[in-house]
């Protein structure tokens, strides 16, 4: 077997593990092979035991919860092969499977590394140097076909062997090891209801065998499938035109997210993937959706069944919302009944009865999770499930594992332990924020802080390219998005909010930050100057708040609207009549909206900054030069000038404003609305009275 590669001064990744990581990354990058965090791979090799200086046989296997496509050495569990296989002496049978996962700890080698997964036995017990366990759509299609065993023999001959459904664990590892020993020409198995396993003497051979199984299944399905595996088209259920279905999705999203968040707040993701639209346009989709998913990796992320709107695409938004509310009540009753049918005294508590997948004919799918990535991946898994159903129905009849087995997986104590290992959520986890004027300055600092605290953030700015660049700097598309928005144009405001809904499924937190300033005296201020500042800040804030509040009310989850006003909303200074009057308008909007929206659990508060020179787009655009001239100082000294006139003698920077926005939106201020928070280092003349 492979030896550890070493240099004269340092040891490096063992050859077997390095080959395993490279193979895993290739397999995980191909969506035909497996889905995100799905499947696992392993390699066996020889290394030197630092405790004895003697060679020792090891197993490197992808750890619990890891992702093949991004696997690194830290994501591997490393076990001594002799001790792992020696656990056979203490195995007490399938009814005691859970004991074996805890026993894996006694076979671990070295320090660190990932926790061994339930599939470790499969990898350790099979007599092959390299083993892959994968969840390809084509393989699961054969695995979930009613006559999957016959199809396996017909498609693969003796090279691939059928294994009836068995929950992952030690016994499944014993079963596959026995099959390999009894079938020397076999290169892998189809695991009933689940996926595939393949092996090889080298890493390249194992990968080639995995790909051969997948591609052979794909080719057979393509050649022999019925033309309409989902049945004939349903009248009225065809996909709406793209613009219309996206508008419909945005109109329904607040209600759907509110329903999906009945037990706990969720982040959403919208998909109108062609596979989803085709499925929902076909006659058999109600039957197939009710059967649920089969592969454990699928239903652990999607729940066993989706919530399916049973109305055609021609139904109105109002009809759809009314029906969704009825269906949600029934879904919760059905899920509770499912739990009650199968739960035992030692089962984990129910994790919530809301759907994670909501299907809307003609429109698409909204998927939900604890964060944007989890929501997106849940949707991807349901698309995998649709592809599985297509393959199984095309050749045979889709026959997933039964409900009792699904429950045993979904509420497995080992899955519960995996959930408990997850880090505690950040303060703003599951919250979705829209920040206007956020491509730079204060707005960008606010967006950055909210994202750092766990929120999904949409940056709205006049300049789309700058908004997208700022979003990319803050994080990937599961963290931040950039959209174009002219806040003085209601159609543009609504379009930007629709983009938020399609990106993350809802909206919780709105920051009215967009602004500009012209420093002029009364006589130099033109009507155009006045109108421009009022259009952007007074009218713009009103339009954003009005359209965002509709979403917040429809969701029924409360929310926050925050105005970035100014010290000048209460302080009278020279040469800024239009700017200060506009800020006073914003300040009173806070009070008015706090009074009006409170019955919906929506809090409205304001932040009053002053003297934010560093990083400020307003100051950089000429306001700074004008204010410096007004005070008779050099522009470069303006920040220090403002600091010295404060009580605390401290300069205010964008991050200070961002900190105030974060604080006012946390549960610490759950009983506060209509408040203006000064962030000015102390200006007595601007004290609120």
XYZ file of C-alpha atoms in Angstrom:
689
model
C 0.000 0.000 0.000
C 0.993 3.678 -0.290
C 3.625 4.967 2.094
C 3.788 8.401 3.692
C 5.700 10.906 1.566
C 8.345 12.722 3.634
C 11.113 15.261 3.136
C 14.276 15.711 5.143
C 12.648 18.137 7.575
C 8.865 17.829 7.432
C 6.260 15.181 6.688
C 3.535 15.831 4.134
C 0.132 14.412 3.321
C 0.326 10.638 2.849
C 0.131 9.637 -0.815
C -3.093 7.676 -0.318
C -4.777 10.640 1.375
C -3.510 13.098 -1.252
C -4.900 10.900 -4.028
C -8.169 10.596 -2.111
C -8.557 14.366 -1.737
C -7.860 14.966 -5.440
C -10.339 12.273 -6.467
C -12.970 13.561 -4.064
C -12.648 17.119 -5.353
C -13.105 15.921 -8.951
C -16.120 13.800 -8.084
C -17.682 16.500 -5.908
C -17.345 19.103 -8.659
C -19.572 17.096 -11.018
C -23.300 17.477 -10.220
C -24.044 14.224 -12.082
C -21.936 12.368 -9.525
C -23.200 13.619 -6.190
C -24.785 16.619 -4.523
C -23.405 19.106 -2.029
C -22.125 17.364 1.122
C -23.437 14.073 -0.282
C -21.574 10.784 -0.419
C -18.175 9.860 0.968
C -14.888 8.464 -0.262
C -11.962 6.645 1.324
C -8.457 5.320 0.856
C -6.361 2.796 2.727
C -2.609 3.071 3.072
C 0.396 2.574 5.315
C 1.990 5.249 7.456
C 4.444 5.349 10.328
C 2.960 5.303 13.811
C 4.760 8.089 15.690
C 4.216 6.228 18.965
C 6.113 3.104 17.850
C 8.040 4.068 14.731
C 6.479 1.032 13.053
C 4.268 0.939 9.930
C 0.525 0.985 10.579
C -2.387 0.476 8.163
C -4.760 3.412 8.115
C -8.114 4.344 6.631
C -8.674 7.930 5.468
C -12.374 8.653 4.946
C -14.375 11.819 4.374
C -15.675 12.932 7.741
C -19.241 13.475 8.844
C -20.952 16.440 7.197
C -18.093 17.269 4.815
C -18.357 18.093 1.117
C -16.434 16.135 -1.520
C -15.993 19.103 -3.821
C -14.219 21.183 -1.171
C -12.644 18.378 0.891
C -9.257 19.086 2.466
C -7.018 17.016 4.713
C -8.715 18.546 7.771
C -12.019 17.101 6.548
C -10.764 13.511 6.736
C -11.269 11.092 9.588
C -8.186 8.883 10.066
C -8.575 5.474 11.687
C -6.341 2.475 12.358
C -7.611 -0.252 10.102
C -6.815 -3.106 12.492
C -8.745 -1.493 15.343
C -11.649 -0.542 13.104
C -12.018 -4.081 11.789
C -11.518 -5.423 15.293
C -14.800 -3.763 16.249
C -16.469 -6.769 14.594
C -15.769 -8.572 17.865
C -18.062 -6.222 19.784
C -20.804 -5.788 17.141
C -24.104 -6.958 18.643
C -26.298 -6.856 15.538
C -28.341 -4.350 13.490
C -30.486 -3.307 16.449
C -27.324 -1.944 18.104
C -25.924 -0.041 15.114
C -25.639 3.260 16.965
C -23.114 1.786 19.397
C -20.656 1.265 16.558
C -20.421 4.926 15.607
C -19.363 5.805 19.154
C -16.897 2.910 19.016
C -15.173 4.447 15.973
C -13.537 6.884 18.385
C -11.455 4.014 19.782
C -10.001 3.383 16.337
C -8.991 6.998 15.583
C -5.355 7.669 14.732
C -3.552 10.868 15.676
C -4.961 14.223 16.741
C -7.579 16.408 15.079
C -9.419 15.401 11.964
C -13.125 15.158 11.288
C -15.646 13.006 13.113
C -16.155 9.605 11.423
C -19.461 9.276 9.593
C -21.937 6.424 9.828
C -20.614 5.129 6.483
C -17.107 4.540 7.867
C -17.821 0.815 8.275
C -18.627 0.476 4.566
C -15.233 1.908 3.672
C -13.231 0.021 6.261
C -14.745 -3.432 5.823
C -14.664 -3.606 2.016
C -11.397 -5.202 0.884
C -10.345 -2.530 -1.566
C -7.736 0.213 -1.317
C -10.155 2.897 -2.525
C -13.951 3.070 -2.062
C -16.535 5.623 -3.265
C -20.091 5.938 -1.966
C -22.055 8.413 -4.101
C -25.566 9.711 -4.743
C -25.855 10.226 -8.518
C -29.327 10.875 -9.889
C -29.021 8.049 -12.410
C -27.869 5.566 -9.777
C -30.624 6.498 -7.339
C -33.161 6.221 -10.172
C -32.243 2.536 -10.515
C -32.095 2.181 -6.735
C -35.655 3.518 -6.317
C -37.268 1.706 -9.237
C -39.842 -0.871 -8.186
C -37.869 -3.540 -10.052
C -34.437 -2.106 -9.297
C -32.865 -5.508 -8.723
C -33.876 -6.707 -12.199
C -32.751 -3.457 -13.784
C -29.375 -3.695 -12.046
C -28.756 -7.120 -13.555
C -30.032 -6.020 -16.978
C -28.034 -2.794 -17.120
C -24.738 -3.809 -15.532
C -24.551 -7.584 -15.810
C -22.444 -9.070 -13.041
C -20.225 -6.003 -12.714
C -22.638 -4.259 -10.327
C -24.613 -6.091 -7.631
C -27.951 -5.125 -6.099
C -28.080 -4.559 -2.320
C -31.556 -4.330 -0.768
C -32.288 -1.224 1.307
C -30.547 -1.182 4.628
C -29.995 1.799 6.868
C -26.349 2.965 6.721
C -24.171 1.386 9.363
C -21.998 -1.569 10.327
C -24.328 -4.227 8.927
C -24.476 -2.516 5.540
C -20.671 -2.485 5.542
C -20.646 -6.216 6.276
C -23.180 -6.835 3.490
C -21.153 -4.956 0.866
C -17.892 -6.544 1.994
C -19.491 -9.984 1.586
C -20.831 -9.090 -1.860
C -17.384 -8.017 -3.021
C -15.829 -11.199 -1.662
C -18.480 -13.358 -3.353
C -18.393 -11.470 -6.664
C -14.734 -11.011 -7.641
C -15.655 -9.434 -10.993
C -17.898 -6.804 -9.417
C -16.767 -3.182 -9.325
C -19.616 -1.845 -7.181
C -23.185 -2.033 -5.974
C -26.548 -0.351 -6.327
C -27.844 0.329 -2.818
C -31.621 -0.045 -2.849
C -33.406 3.260 -2.253
C -30.123 5.047 -1.662
C -27.212 5.328 -4.108
C -24.112 3.496 -5.343
C -20.825 2.178 -3.994
C -17.762 1.451 -6.145
C -14.187 0.421 -5.435
C -10.758 -0.034 -6.994
C -7.178 -1.032 -6.285
C -6.050 2.495 -7.147
C -7.671 5.890 -6.769
C -7.979 6.256 -10.538
C -9.588 2.826 -10.830
C -12.162 3.582 -8.129
C -13.056 6.869 -9.816
C -13.294 5.218 -13.223
C -15.568 2.515 -11.811
C -17.815 5.095 -10.128
C -18.115 7.075 -13.331
C -18.771 3.937 -15.398
C -21.704 2.979 -13.168
C -23.141 6.496 -13.358
C -22.675 6.915 -17.099
C -23.970 3.431 -17.894
C -27.128 4.113 -15.884
C -27.543 7.489 -17.603
C -27.184 5.953 -21.052
C -29.682 3.186 -20.285
C -32.245 5.657 -18.971
C -31.784 7.913 -22.001
C -32.225 5.010 -24.424
C -35.063 3.140 -22.745
C -37.086 5.754 -20.835
C -40.677 6.526 -21.728
C -41.114 9.800 -23.563
C -43.291 11.296 -20.811
C -42.122 9.805 -17.492
C -44.135 12.404 -15.544
C -47.258 11.803 -17.606
C -49.021 14.083 -20.078
C -49.139 17.860 -19.740
C -51.811 19.312 -17.457
C -53.971 22.108 -18.828
C -53.230 25.380 -17.052
C -50.071 24.104 -15.352
C -47.494 25.088 -17.963
C -44.713 27.456 -16.942
C -45.624 31.118 -17.067
C -43.377 33.393 -19.159
C -40.175 34.211 -17.271
C -41.022 37.793 -16.297
C -44.507 36.773 -15.200
C -43.405 33.790 -13.132
C -40.694 35.813 -11.375
C -43.221 38.523 -10.566
C -45.618 35.853 -9.259
C -42.850 34.294 -7.175
C -42.048 37.680 -5.619
C -45.725 38.292 -4.893
C -46.103 34.920 -3.147
C -42.718 34.805 -1.415
C -43.581 36.868 1.711
C -46.612 34.711 2.511
C -44.767 31.481 1.799
C -41.787 32.481 3.903
C -44.090 33.410 6.764
C -45.696 29.967 6.571
C -42.346 28.170 6.366
C -41.168 30.155 9.409
C -44.106 29.309 11.667
C -41.896 27.304 14.043
C -38.556 29.028 13.416
C -37.388 31.776 11.045
C -36.059 30.488 7.731
C -34.130 31.919 4.797
C -35.535 31.106 1.359
C -34.313 30.506 -2.171
C -36.307 30.674 -5.406
C -35.687 28.357 -8.357
C -37.476 28.134 -11.675
C -35.168 25.422 -12.955
C -36.594 23.737 -16.080
C -36.737 20.395 -14.255
C -39.051 21.890 -11.615
C -41.301 23.584 -14.172
C -41.563 20.416 -16.279
C -42.392 18.314 -13.221
C -45.141 20.673 -12.062
C -46.644 20.910 -15.556
C -47.166 17.130 -15.778
C -50.090 14.968 -14.703
C -48.210 12.655 -12.317
C -46.575 15.335 -10.201
C -49.142 15.200 -7.326
C -48.696 11.434 -6.934
C -44.903 11.592 -7.106
C -44.593 14.571 -4.766
C -46.726 12.743 -2.207
C -44.416 9.707 -2.351
C -41.576 11.901 -1.162
C -37.838 11.610 -1.623
C -35.881 8.425 -0.962
C -32.136 9.022 -0.660
C -31.388 9.980 2.972
C -29.253 12.901 1.829
C -32.309 14.247 -0.007
C -35.018 14.075 2.623
C -32.758 15.121 5.480
C -32.541 18.481 3.718
C -35.967 18.695 2.096
C -38.202 16.906 4.620
C -39.906 13.791 3.361
C -42.519 15.589 1.244
C -42.980 19.118 -0.108
C -45.914 21.450 0.263
C -47.529 21.432 -3.180
C -49.916 24.185 -4.272
C -52.760 22.320 -5.973
C -53.888 25.193 -8.199
C -53.044 25.880 -11.846
C -50.754 28.701 -12.910
C -53.858 30.566 -14.064
C -55.028 31.047 -10.452
C -54.745 34.575 -9.098
C -52.222 35.622 -6.472
C -55.062 36.063 -3.973
C -56.450 32.573 -4.673
C -52.980 31.079 -4.372
C -52.291 32.783 -1.036
C -55.598 31.650 0.433
C -54.988 28.063 -0.691
C -51.389 28.063 0.536
C -52.584 29.010 3.999
C -55.054 26.105 4.002
C -52.464 23.661 2.709
C -49.950 24.787 5.305
C -52.353 24.007 8.141
C -52.911 20.533 6.709
C -49.190 20.008 6.120
C -48.459 20.723 9.770
C -51.161 18.314 10.898
C -49.871 15.622 8.545
C -46.273 16.081 9.640
C -47.224 15.889 13.311
C -49.163 12.710 12.560
C -46.115 11.267 10.734
C -43.970 12.028 13.762
C -46.533 10.561 16.166
C -46.872 7.359 14.099
C -43.205 6.527 14.319
C -41.688 8.291 17.328
C -40.515 6.184 20.239
C -39.847 7.337 23.803
C -36.172 7.912 22.950
C -36.761 9.727 19.649
C -35.457 13.305 19.391
C -38.122 15.967 19.759
C -39.948 17.054 16.615
C -37.854 19.651 14.785
C -40.731 21.705 13.445
C -43.686 20.848 11.243
C -43.230 23.444 8.498
C -42.275 22.524 4.918
C -38.773 23.107 3.559
C -39.868 22.803 -0.073
C -42.877 24.670 -1.501
C -43.864 23.937 -5.115
C -45.964 26.389 -7.137
C -47.137 25.187 -10.583
C -46.174 27.485 -13.422
C -43.830 29.420 -11.138
C -41.237 27.155 -9.543
C -39.954 26.211 -6.108
C -39.132 28.022 -2.894
C -36.791 26.121 -0.613
C -35.904 27.018 2.971
C -33.158 26.541 5.520
C -31.284 28.074 8.426
C -29.186 30.178 6.046
C -29.051 30.975 2.346
C -26.680 28.149 1.493
C -28.821 25.577 3.298
C -31.937 26.893 1.536
C -30.255 26.824 -1.876
C -28.855 23.341 -1.330
C -32.271 22.070 -0.209
C -33.666 23.238 -3.545
C -30.807 21.577 -5.415
C -31.515 18.332 -3.583
C -35.173 18.459 -4.544
C -34.175 18.938 -8.171
C -32.010 15.829 -7.726
C -35.089 14.048 -6.379
C -37.120 15.145 -9.417
C -34.412 13.753 -11.690
C -34.484 10.498 -9.724
C -38.261 10.269 -10.135
C -37.920 10.937 -13.864
C -35.420 8.107 -14.290
C -37.329 5.619 -12.152
C -40.693 6.397 -13.759
C -39.159 6.323 -17.230
C -37.980 2.734 -16.783
C -40.345 1.371 -14.149
C -42.277 2.847 -11.209
C -40.787 5.129 -8.599
C -40.805 3.262 -5.263
C -38.919 5.105 -2.487
C -38.127 3.556 0.873
C -41.127 3.404 3.155
C -42.197 6.067 5.605
C -41.042 4.211 8.707
C -37.509 3.925 7.344
C -37.487 7.595 6.419
C -38.456 8.484 9.968
C -35.691 6.264 11.381
C -33.180 8.277 9.348
C -34.713 11.730 9.857
C -34.951 11.278 13.632
C -31.876 9.114 14.064
C -29.990 9.890 17.255
C -26.824 10.112 15.156
C -28.357 12.832 12.991
C -29.414 14.663 16.135
C -25.827 14.473 17.409
C -24.596 15.915 14.116
C -26.992 18.858 14.473
C -25.787 19.496 18.011
C -22.210 19.762 16.772
C -23.122 22.750 14.618
C -21.867 26.123 15.893
C -24.319 28.436 17.621
C -26.042 30.809 15.158
C -24.917 34.431 14.971
C -27.124 37.202 16.330
C -28.694 38.086 12.971
C -28.862 34.565 11.548
C -31.946 34.014 9.307
C -32.468 37.793 8.947
C -32.568 39.300 5.473
C -31.499 42.926 5.093
C -31.814 45.559 2.377
C -29.464 48.540 2.674
C -29.893 51.420 0.231
C -26.998 53.517 -0.994
C -24.647 50.820 0.259
C -21.959 50.553 -2.406
C -19.677 52.778 -0.333
C -19.331 54.764 2.862
C -21.768 54.353 5.725
C -24.070 52.067 3.754
C -21.270 49.658 2.884
C -20.092 49.610 6.496
C -23.648 48.793 7.618
C -23.999 46.005 5.051
C -20.616 44.592 6.053
C -21.505 44.541 9.757
C -24.936 42.989 9.211
C -23.413 40.228 7.074
C -20.697 39.610 9.660
C -23.442 39.134 12.257
C -25.155 36.460 10.152
C -27.667 38.390 8.029
C -28.179 37.931 4.306
C -27.649 41.366 2.782
C -28.799 43.029 -0.415
C -26.884 46.168 -1.384
C -28.992 48.594 -3.397
C -27.285 51.451 -5.205
C -27.729 53.631 -8.278
C -24.564 52.075 -9.704
C -25.213 48.351 -10.245
C -21.568 47.533 -10.928
C -20.470 49.152 -7.672
C -23.271 47.450 -5.741
C -22.240 44.059 -7.099
C -18.573 44.745 -6.389
C -19.369 45.673 -2.783
C -21.479 42.532 -2.400
C -18.674 40.362 -3.786
C -16.261 41.945 -1.316
C -18.574 41.207 1.606
C -19.202 37.585 0.607
C -20.508 35.226 -2.039
C -24.092 35.130 -3.350
C -25.262 33.186 -0.292
C -24.217 36.175 1.847
C -24.631 39.364 -0.189
C -26.150 40.487 -3.481
C -25.944 43.792 -5.312
C -28.933 45.341 -7.081
C -29.600 48.611 -8.911
C -32.095 50.979 -7.323
C -33.116 54.574 -7.815
C -34.966 55.161 -4.556
C -36.798 58.157 -6.004
C -38.570 55.881 -8.528
C -41.238 53.633 -7.012
C -41.064 51.087 -9.836
C -37.315 50.790 -9.308
C -37.805 50.435 -5.550
C -40.354 47.666 -6.003
C -38.090 45.911 -8.500
C -35.188 45.992 -6.047
C -37.355 44.535 -3.262
C -38.537 41.815 -5.643
C -34.869 40.982 -6.223
C -34.426 40.596 -2.457
C -37.403 38.231 -2.309
C -36.146 36.102 -5.205
C -32.625 35.975 -3.765
C -33.418 35.143 -0.140
C -37.156 34.468 0.032
C -38.165 37.380 2.224
C -37.140 40.564 4.023
C -36.676 41.464 7.700
C -34.496 44.516 8.003
C -34.487 47.683 5.882
C -31.919 50.444 6.217
C -32.831 53.726 4.526
C -29.327 55.025 3.935
C -29.330 56.409 0.381
C -28.568 60.084 0.382
C -26.641 63.048 -0.964
C -25.957 66.573 0.199
C -25.464 69.977 -1.309
C -23.990 72.548 1.086
C -25.512 75.869 0.049
C -26.981 78.937 1.694
C -30.672 79.755 1.453
C -30.156 82.156 -1.452
C -27.849 79.813 -3.356
C -30.156 76.803 -2.986
C -32.171 76.341 -6.162
C -35.523 74.657 -6.576
C -33.725 71.832 -8.369
C -31.343 71.447 -5.407
C -34.300 71.256 -3.035
C -36.196 68.750 -5.178
C -33.155 66.512 -5.707
C -32.399 66.116 -2.020
C -36.039 65.626 -1.084
C -36.580 63.126 -3.903
C -33.680 60.944 -2.786
C -33.972 61.138 0.989
C -37.499 62.178 1.986
C -39.428 60.672 -0.916
C -36.933 57.837 -1.380
C -37.113 56.755 2.252
C -40.894 56.903 2.101
C -41.029 54.725 -1.037
C -38.596 52.158 0.354
C -40.392 51.998 3.699
C -43.829 51.739 2.060
C -42.916 48.872 -0.273
C -40.801 47.053 2.281
C -43.517 47.329 4.940
C -45.965 45.539 2.627
C -43.581 42.570 2.576
C -43.053 42.645 6.329
C -46.792 42.693 6.978
C -47.461 39.843 4.530
C -44.744 37.723 6.172
C -46.174 38.240 9.636
C -42.718 37.983 11.213
C -42.295 41.579 12.388
C -39.136 43.339 11.265
C -37.036 46.471 11.473
C -36.914 49.659 9.439
C -33.963 51.898 10.243
C -33.452 55.425 8.932
C -29.962 56.878 8.712
C -30.958 60.429 9.510
C -28.531 63.017 10.863
C -27.602 65.247 13.742
C -28.828 67.983 11.403
C -32.387 66.698 11.749
C -32.471 68.482 15.132
C -29.512 70.883 14.911
C -29.662 74.126 12.948
C -26.404 74.802 11.151
C -25.483 77.262 8.398
C -25.606 76.641 4.646
C -27.518 73.343 4.506
C -31.201 74.276 4.332
C -32.223 71.557 1.852
C -30.197 68.765 3.454
C -31.221 69.490 7.032
C -34.894 69.969 6.149
C -34.831 66.606 4.389
C -33.212 64.928 7.385
C -35.886 66.412 9.632
C -38.475 64.898 7.290
C -36.807 61.494 7.652
C -36.664 61.856 11.414
C -40.406 62.404 11.631
C -41.087 59.532 9.240
C -39.476 57.334 11.906
C -41.990 58.482 14.511
C -44.978 58.281 12.187
C -44.153 54.783 10.916
C -43.307 53.510 14.383
C -46.814 54.489 15.463
C -48.478 52.980 12.394
C -46.551 49.717 11.963
C -46.178 48.694 15.577
C -49.326 46.570 15.501
C -47.544 44.320 12.992
C -44.499 43.885 15.215
C -42.448 46.161 12.971
C -40.010 48.449 14.791
C -38.943 51.737 13.194
C -35.913 53.546 14.560
C -33.376 56.107 13.407
C -29.659 56.736 13.682
C -28.383 60.331 13.816
C -24.714 60.420 12.776
C -22.564 63.521 12.533
C -19.146 64.338 11.154
C -18.575 61.031 9.376
C -15.819 62.221 7.076
C -13.630 59.167 6.570
C -15.041 56.876 3.892
C -18.128 59.039 3.361
C -19.437 59.331 -0.180
C -21.258 62.564 0.736
C -18.136 64.270 2.043
C -16.044 63.045 -0.878
C -18.525 64.460 -3.411
C -18.012 68.082 -2.420
C -19.894 68.391 0.839
C -16.638 68.113 2.764
C -14.997 70.957 0.873
C -18.040 73.157 1.355
C -18.311 72.414 5.077
C -14.576 73.038 5.525
C -14.921 76.391 3.776
C -17.911 77.236 5.978
C -15.820 76.596 9.089
C -12.648 78.195 7.660
C -10.432 75.089 7.852
C -8.623 72.780 5.423
C -10.752 69.889 4.158
C -8.175 67.342 5.333
C -8.666 68.607 8.884
C -12.444 68.331 8.825
C -12.651 65.014 10.656
C -10.418 66.243 13.452
C -12.374 69.511 13.591
C -15.643 67.654 14.057
C -14.070 65.429 16.714
C -12.807 68.352 18.776
C -16.190 70.009 18.917
C -17.780 66.876 20.442
C -18.121 66.063 24.102
C -16.111 62.837 23.755
C -13.505 64.379 21.406
C -13.689 61.313 19.148
C -13.964 61.100 15.394
C -17.037 59.248 14.096
C -16.399 56.679 11.356
C -18.820 54.563 9.266
C -18.252 51.511 11.450
C -19.647 53.402 14.454
C -22.892 53.975 12.593
C -22.959 50.333 11.516
C -22.550 49.231 15.131
C -25.576 51.298 16.142
C -27.689 49.821 13.341
C -26.699 46.303 14.397
C -27.493 46.964 18.058
C -30.911 48.510 17.423
C -31.908 45.486 15.292
C -31.055 42.834 17.870
C -33.374 41.282 20.422
C -31.761 43.509 23.044
C -33.953 46.310 21.650
C -37.028 44.164 21.069
C -39.210 46.640 22.983
C -37.856 49.817 21.391
C -39.435 51.699 18.506
C -39.591 55.357 17.468
C -36.116 56.012 18.881
C -33.347 58.148 17.368
C -29.845 57.119 18.435
C -27.168 59.825 18.201
C -23.836 58.613 16.819
C -22.019 61.932 16.969
C -19.502 61.549 19.829
C -21.677 63.965 21.786
C -23.105 67.198 20.375
C -25.033 68.940 23.134
C -26.971 71.110 20.710
C -28.342 67.953 19.086
C -29.444 66.247 22.287
C -32.956 64.888 21.822
C -35.639 66.444 23.961
